[in-house]
PDB file of C-alpha atoms in Angstrom:
ATOM      1  CA  PRO A   1     -29.586 -21.175   4.503  1.00 53.00           C
ATOM      2  CA  ALA A   2     -27.669 -20.703   7.622  1.00 62.00           C
ATOM      3  CA  MET A   3     -24.581 -18.473   7.736  1.00 74.00           C
ATOM      4  CA  ASN A   4     -21.298 -20.283   7.756  1.00 94.00           C
ATOM      5  CA  ALA A   5     -18.082 -18.885   9.023  1.00 97.00           C
ATOM      6  CA  TRP A   6     -14.587 -19.676   7.753  1.00 97.00           C
ATOM      7  CA  LEU A   7     -11.050 -19.153   8.912  1.00 97.00           C
ATOM      8  CA  GLY A   8      -8.534 -18.368   6.251  1.00 96.00           C
ATOM      9  CA  VAL A   9      -4.882 -18.714   7.072  1.00 95.00           C
ATOM     10  CA  VAL A  10      -2.975 -15.886   5.247  1.00 94.00           C
ATOM     11  CA  SER A  11       0.044 -13.702   6.071  1.00 95.00           C
ATOM     12  CA  ALA A  12      -0.791 -10.344   7.463  1.00 97.00           C
ATOM     13  CA  GLU A  13       0.826  -8.505   4.551  1.00 96.00           C
ATOM     14  CA  HIS A  14      -1.465 -10.392   2.115  1.00 94.00           C
ATOM     15  CA  VAL A  15      -4.517  -9.803   4.354  1.00 96.00           C
ATOM     16  CA  ARG A  16      -3.975  -6.024   4.231  1.00 96.00           C
ATOM     17  CA  ARG A  17      -3.886  -6.130   0.539  1.00 95.00           C
ATOM     18  CA  ALA A  18      -7.118  -8.181   0.369  1.00 96.00           C
ATOM     19  CA  VAL A  19      -8.816  -5.736   2.639  1.00 97.00           C
ATOM     20  CA  ASP A  20      -7.591  -2.750   0.549  1.00 97.00           C
ATOM     21  CA  LEU A  21      -9.022  -4.454  -2.593  1.00 96.00           C
ATOM     22  CA  GLY A  22     -12.204  -5.730  -0.937  1.00 98.00           C
ATOM     23  CA  ILE A  23     -11.543  -9.288  -2.017  1.00 97.00           C
ATOM     24  CA  ALA A  24     -10.839 -12.749  -0.658  1.00 96.00           C
ATOM     25  CA  GLN A  25      -8.068 -14.792  -1.966  1.00 93.00           C
ATOM     26  CA  ILE A  26      -7.352 -18.247  -0.397  1.00 91.00           C
ATOM     27  CA  GLY A  27      -4.796 -20.947  -0.687  1.00 87.00           C
ATOM     28  CA  HIS A  28      -2.377 -19.069  -2.996  1.00 85.00           C
ATOM     29  CA  GLY A  29      -5.129 -18.023  -5.336  1.00 92.00           C
ATOM     30  CA  LYS A  30      -6.859 -21.455  -5.847  1.00 94.00           C
ATOM     31  CA  ARG A  31     -10.550 -21.512  -6.669  1.00 95.00           C
ATOM     32  CA  ALA A  32     -11.671 -24.440  -4.496  1.00 94.00           C
ATOM     33  CA  GLY A  33     -11.658 -22.633  -1.160  1.00 94.00           C
ATOM     34  CA  LEU A  34     -13.686 -19.684  -2.458  1.00 96.00           C
ATOM     35  CA  ALA A  35     -16.213 -21.986  -4.019  1.00 95.00           C
ATOM     36  CA  ARG A  36     -17.083 -23.439  -0.617  1.00 94.00           C
ATOM     37  CA  MET A  37     -18.242 -20.012   0.617  1.00 95.00           C
ATOM     38  CA  LYS A  38     -21.627 -18.523  -0.003  1.00 95.00           C
ATOM     39  CA  ALA A  39     -22.763 -14.826   0.078  1.00 96.00           C
ATOM     40  CA  GLY A  40     -23.404 -13.876   3.659  1.00 96.00           C
ATOM     41  CA  ASP A  41     -20.742 -16.231   5.030  1.00 97.00           C
ATOM     42  CA  VAL A  42     -18.268 -14.720   7.447  1.00 97.00           C
ATOM     43  CA  LEU A  43     -14.515 -14.882   6.642  1.00 97.00           C
ATOM     44  CA  VAL A  44     -11.974 -14.339   9.427  1.00 97.00           C
ATOM     45  CA  TYR A  45      -8.296 -14.167   8.555  1.00 97.00           C
ATOM     46  CA  TYR A  46      -5.706 -15.636  10.862  1.00 97.00           C
ATOM     47  CA  SER A  47      -2.130 -14.626  10.236  1.00 97.00           C
ATOM     48  CA  PRO A  48       0.582 -16.916  11.611  1.00 95.00           C
ATOM     49  CA  VAL A  49       3.298 -14.463  10.301  1.00 96.00           C
ATOM     50  CA  GLU A  50       3.568 -10.877   8.946  1.00 96.00           C
ATOM     51  CA  SER A  51       5.021 -12.021   5.626  1.00 95.00           C
ATOM     52  CA  ILE A  52       5.612 -15.413   3.966  1.00 88.00           C
ATOM     53  CA  GLY A  53       8.942 -16.768   4.979  1.00 91.00           C
ATOM     54  CA  ASP A  54       9.159 -14.855   8.245  1.00 93.00           C
ATOM     55  CA  ARG A  55      10.729 -16.711  11.191  1.00 93.00           C
ATOM     56  CA  ASP A  56       9.037 -14.537  13.854  1.00 95.00           C
ATOM     57  CA  PRO A  57       5.456 -15.675  14.565  1.00 95.00           C
ATOM     58  CA  LEU A  58       2.716 -13.144  14.507  1.00 97.00           C
ATOM     59  CA  ARG A  59      -0.310 -15.267  15.525  1.00 96.00           C
ATOM     60  CA  GLU A  60      -3.088 -12.720  15.102  1.00 97.00           C
ATOM     61  CA  PHE A  61      -6.620 -12.686  13.832  1.00 98.00           C
ATOM     62  CA  THR A  62      -6.116  -9.930  11.246  1.00 98.00           C
ATOM     63  CA  ALA A  63      -9.453  -9.214   9.457  1.00 98.00           C
ATOM     64  CA  LEU A  64     -13.135 -10.056   9.481  1.00 97.00           C
ATOM     65  CA  GLY A  65     -15.485  -9.678   6.580  1.00 97.00           C
ATOM     66  CA  VAL A  66     -18.776 -10.953   4.968  1.00 97.00           C
ATOM     67  CA  ILE A  67     -18.714 -12.604   1.534  1.00 97.00           C
ATOM     68  CA  GLU A  68     -20.727 -10.541  -0.944  1.00 97.00           C
ATOM     69  CA  GLU A  69     -22.966 -11.631  -3.801  1.00 96.00           C
ATOM     70  CA  GLY A  70     -21.207 -12.152  -7.059  1.00 95.00           C
ATOM     71  CA  GLU A  71     -19.210 -14.625  -8.987  1.00 95.00           C
ATOM     72  CA  ILE A  72     -15.716 -15.845  -8.368  1.00 97.00           C
ATOM     73  CA  TRP A  73     -13.320 -14.290 -10.996  1.00 97.00           C
ATOM     74  CA  GLN A  74      -9.766 -14.781 -11.960  1.00 96.00           C
ATOM     75  CA  ALA A  75      -7.438 -11.757 -11.662  1.00 95.00           C
ATOM     76  CA  ASP A  76      -4.469 -11.303 -13.908  1.00 94.00           C
ATOM     77  CA  GLU A  77      -1.258 -10.242 -12.289  1.00 89.00           C
ATOM     78  CA  GLY A  78       1.048 -11.343 -15.033  1.00 92.00           C
ATOM     79  CA  CYS A  79       2.362 -14.852 -14.158  1.00 92.00           C
ATOM     80  CA  PHE A  80       0.033 -15.036 -11.220  1.00 92.00           C
ATOM     81  CA  LYS A  81      -3.636 -15.425 -11.966  1.00 95.00           C
ATOM     82  CA  PRO A  82      -5.442 -15.828  -8.637  1.00 94.00           C
ATOM     83  CA  PHE A  83      -9.178 -16.497  -8.145  1.00 96.00           C
ATOM     84  CA  ARG A  84     -10.992 -13.957  -6.028  1.00 97.00           C
ATOM     85  CA  ARG A  85     -14.385 -12.860  -4.779  1.00 97.00           C
ATOM     86  CA  ARG A  86     -15.777  -9.764  -3.240  1.00 98.00           C
ATOM     87  CA  VAL A  87     -15.810  -9.277   0.600  1.00 98.00           C
ATOM     88  CA  ARG A  88     -17.236  -6.466   2.654  1.00 98.00           C
ATOM     89  CA  TYR A  89     -14.711  -6.086   5.441  1.00 98.00           C
ATOM     90  CA  GLU A  90     -15.731  -4.786   8.835  1.00 96.00           C
ATOM     91  CA  GLN A  91     -13.725  -2.404  11.067  1.00 95.00           C
ATOM     92  CA  PHE A  92     -11.451  -4.798  12.870  1.00 95.00           C
ATOM     93  CA  THR A  93      -8.439  -4.331  15.114  1.00 95.00           C
ATOM     94  CA  PRO A  94      -6.032  -7.318  15.022  1.00 96.00           C
ATOM     95  CA  VAL A  95      -6.570  -9.687  17.933  1.00 97.00           C
ATOM     96  CA  PRO A  96      -3.592 -11.636  19.288  1.00 97.00           C
ATOM     97  CA  LEU A  97      -4.320 -15.261  19.568  1.00 96.00           C
ATOM     98  CA  GLY A  98      -3.217 -15.358  23.183  1.00 96.00           C
ATOM     99  CA  ASP A  99      -5.934 -12.860  24.133  1.00 96.00           C
ATOM    100  CA  VAL A 100      -8.777 -15.012  23.035  1.00 96.00           C
ATOM    101  CA  ARG A 101      -7.368 -18.553  22.878  1.00 95.00           C
ATOM    102  CA  SER A 102      -9.135 -19.731  26.065  1.00 95.00           C
ATOM    103  CA  ARG A 103     -12.544 -18.619  24.712  1.00 96.00           C
ATOM    104  CA  LEU A 104     -12.365 -20.204  21.220  1.00 97.00           C
ATOM    105  CA  ALA A 105     -13.749 -23.512  20.101  1.00 96.00           C
ATOM    106  CA  LEU A 106     -11.100 -23.380  17.382  1.00 95.00           C
ATOM    107  CA  THR A 107      -8.276 -23.750  19.810  1.00 95.00           C
ATOM    108  CA  SER A 108      -9.876 -26.202  22.271  1.00 94.00           C
ATOM    109  CA  ALA A 109      -8.449 -29.404  20.736  1.00 86.00           C
ATOM    110  CA  PRO A 110      -4.923 -30.296  21.778  1.00 87.00           C
ATOM    111  CA  ASN A 111      -3.479 -30.374  18.222  1.00 89.00           C
ATOM    112  CA  TRP A 112      -5.684 -27.531  16.920  1.00 91.00           C
ATOM    113  CA  GLY A 113      -2.810 -26.047  14.954  1.00 91.00           C
ATOM    114  CA  TYR A 114      -2.571 -28.850  12.499  1.00 93.00           C
ATOM    115  CA  GLN A 115      -5.829 -27.952  10.745  1.00 91.00           C
ATOM    116  CA  LEU A 116      -4.501 -24.511   9.904  1.00 92.00           C
ATOM    117  CA  ARG A 117      -2.266 -26.139   7.269  1.00 90.00           C
ATOM    118  CA  ARG A 118      -5.379 -26.753   5.132  1.00 90.00           C
ATOM    119  CA  GLY A 119      -5.526 -22.893   4.641  1.00 91.00           C
ATOM    120  CA  LEU A 120      -9.327 -22.662   5.038  1.00 94.00           C
ATOM    121  CA  ILE A 121     -11.398 -24.335   7.731  1.00 94.00           C
ATOM    122  CA  PRO A 122     -14.935 -23.963   9.080  1.00 94.00           C
ATOM    123  CA  LEU A 123     -15.180 -21.615  12.072  1.00 95.00           C
ATOM    124  CA  ASP A 124     -17.636 -21.851  14.910  1.00 94.00           C
ATOM    125  CA  ASP A 125     -20.243 -18.993  14.939  1.00 93.00           C
ATOM    126  CA  ASN A 126     -19.474 -18.342  18.562  1.00 95.00           C
ATOM    127  CA  ASP A 127     -15.807 -17.892  17.784  1.00 96.00           C
ATOM    128  CA  VAL A 128     -16.867 -15.187  15.290  1.00 96.00           C
ATOM    129  CA  GLU A 129     -18.763 -13.429  17.996  1.00 95.00           C
ATOM    130  CA  VAL A 130     -15.830 -13.669  20.409  1.00 96.00           C
ATOM    131  CA  LEU A 131     -13.539 -12.041  17.855  1.00 96.00           C
ATOM    132  CA  ARG A 132     -16.135  -9.408  16.889  1.00 93.00           C
ATOM    133  CA  SER A 133     -16.688  -8.351  20.517  1.00 91.00           C
ATOM    134  CA  THR A 134     -12.938  -8.164  21.191  1.00 87.00           C
ATOM    135  CA  THR A 135     -12.409  -5.464  18.579  1.00 69.00           C
ATOM    136  CA  SER A 136     -15.473  -3.244  19.153  1.00 57.00           C
TER     137      SER A 136
END
């Protein structure tokens, strides 16, 4: 099966934690987004802000990884029980949206920002290559 790529919209603070743990967690810990991904798919994180509730925009692509084999599981953090799955993150330097905006299919539509509200959207393979090449 072909590789798919996904864009997850998550605050930079939460992305760093996911990278440290080697996991993906999408949509405030819901299972549905993770279930759409297959092993070998690429996951790119876009962070509109540093931390949830921030007024200052960040607008950076903050991490890139490949979904690993294995089941989705539910973590237990007391009152928060998010679903997670394993990700092998690549070395990645955050890329400001402004640096690549003109080269991405993602941002080509006039109202492209609206789709980000869904939290997880399919990403064009070429966009993945643009982001990978920017950080190497």
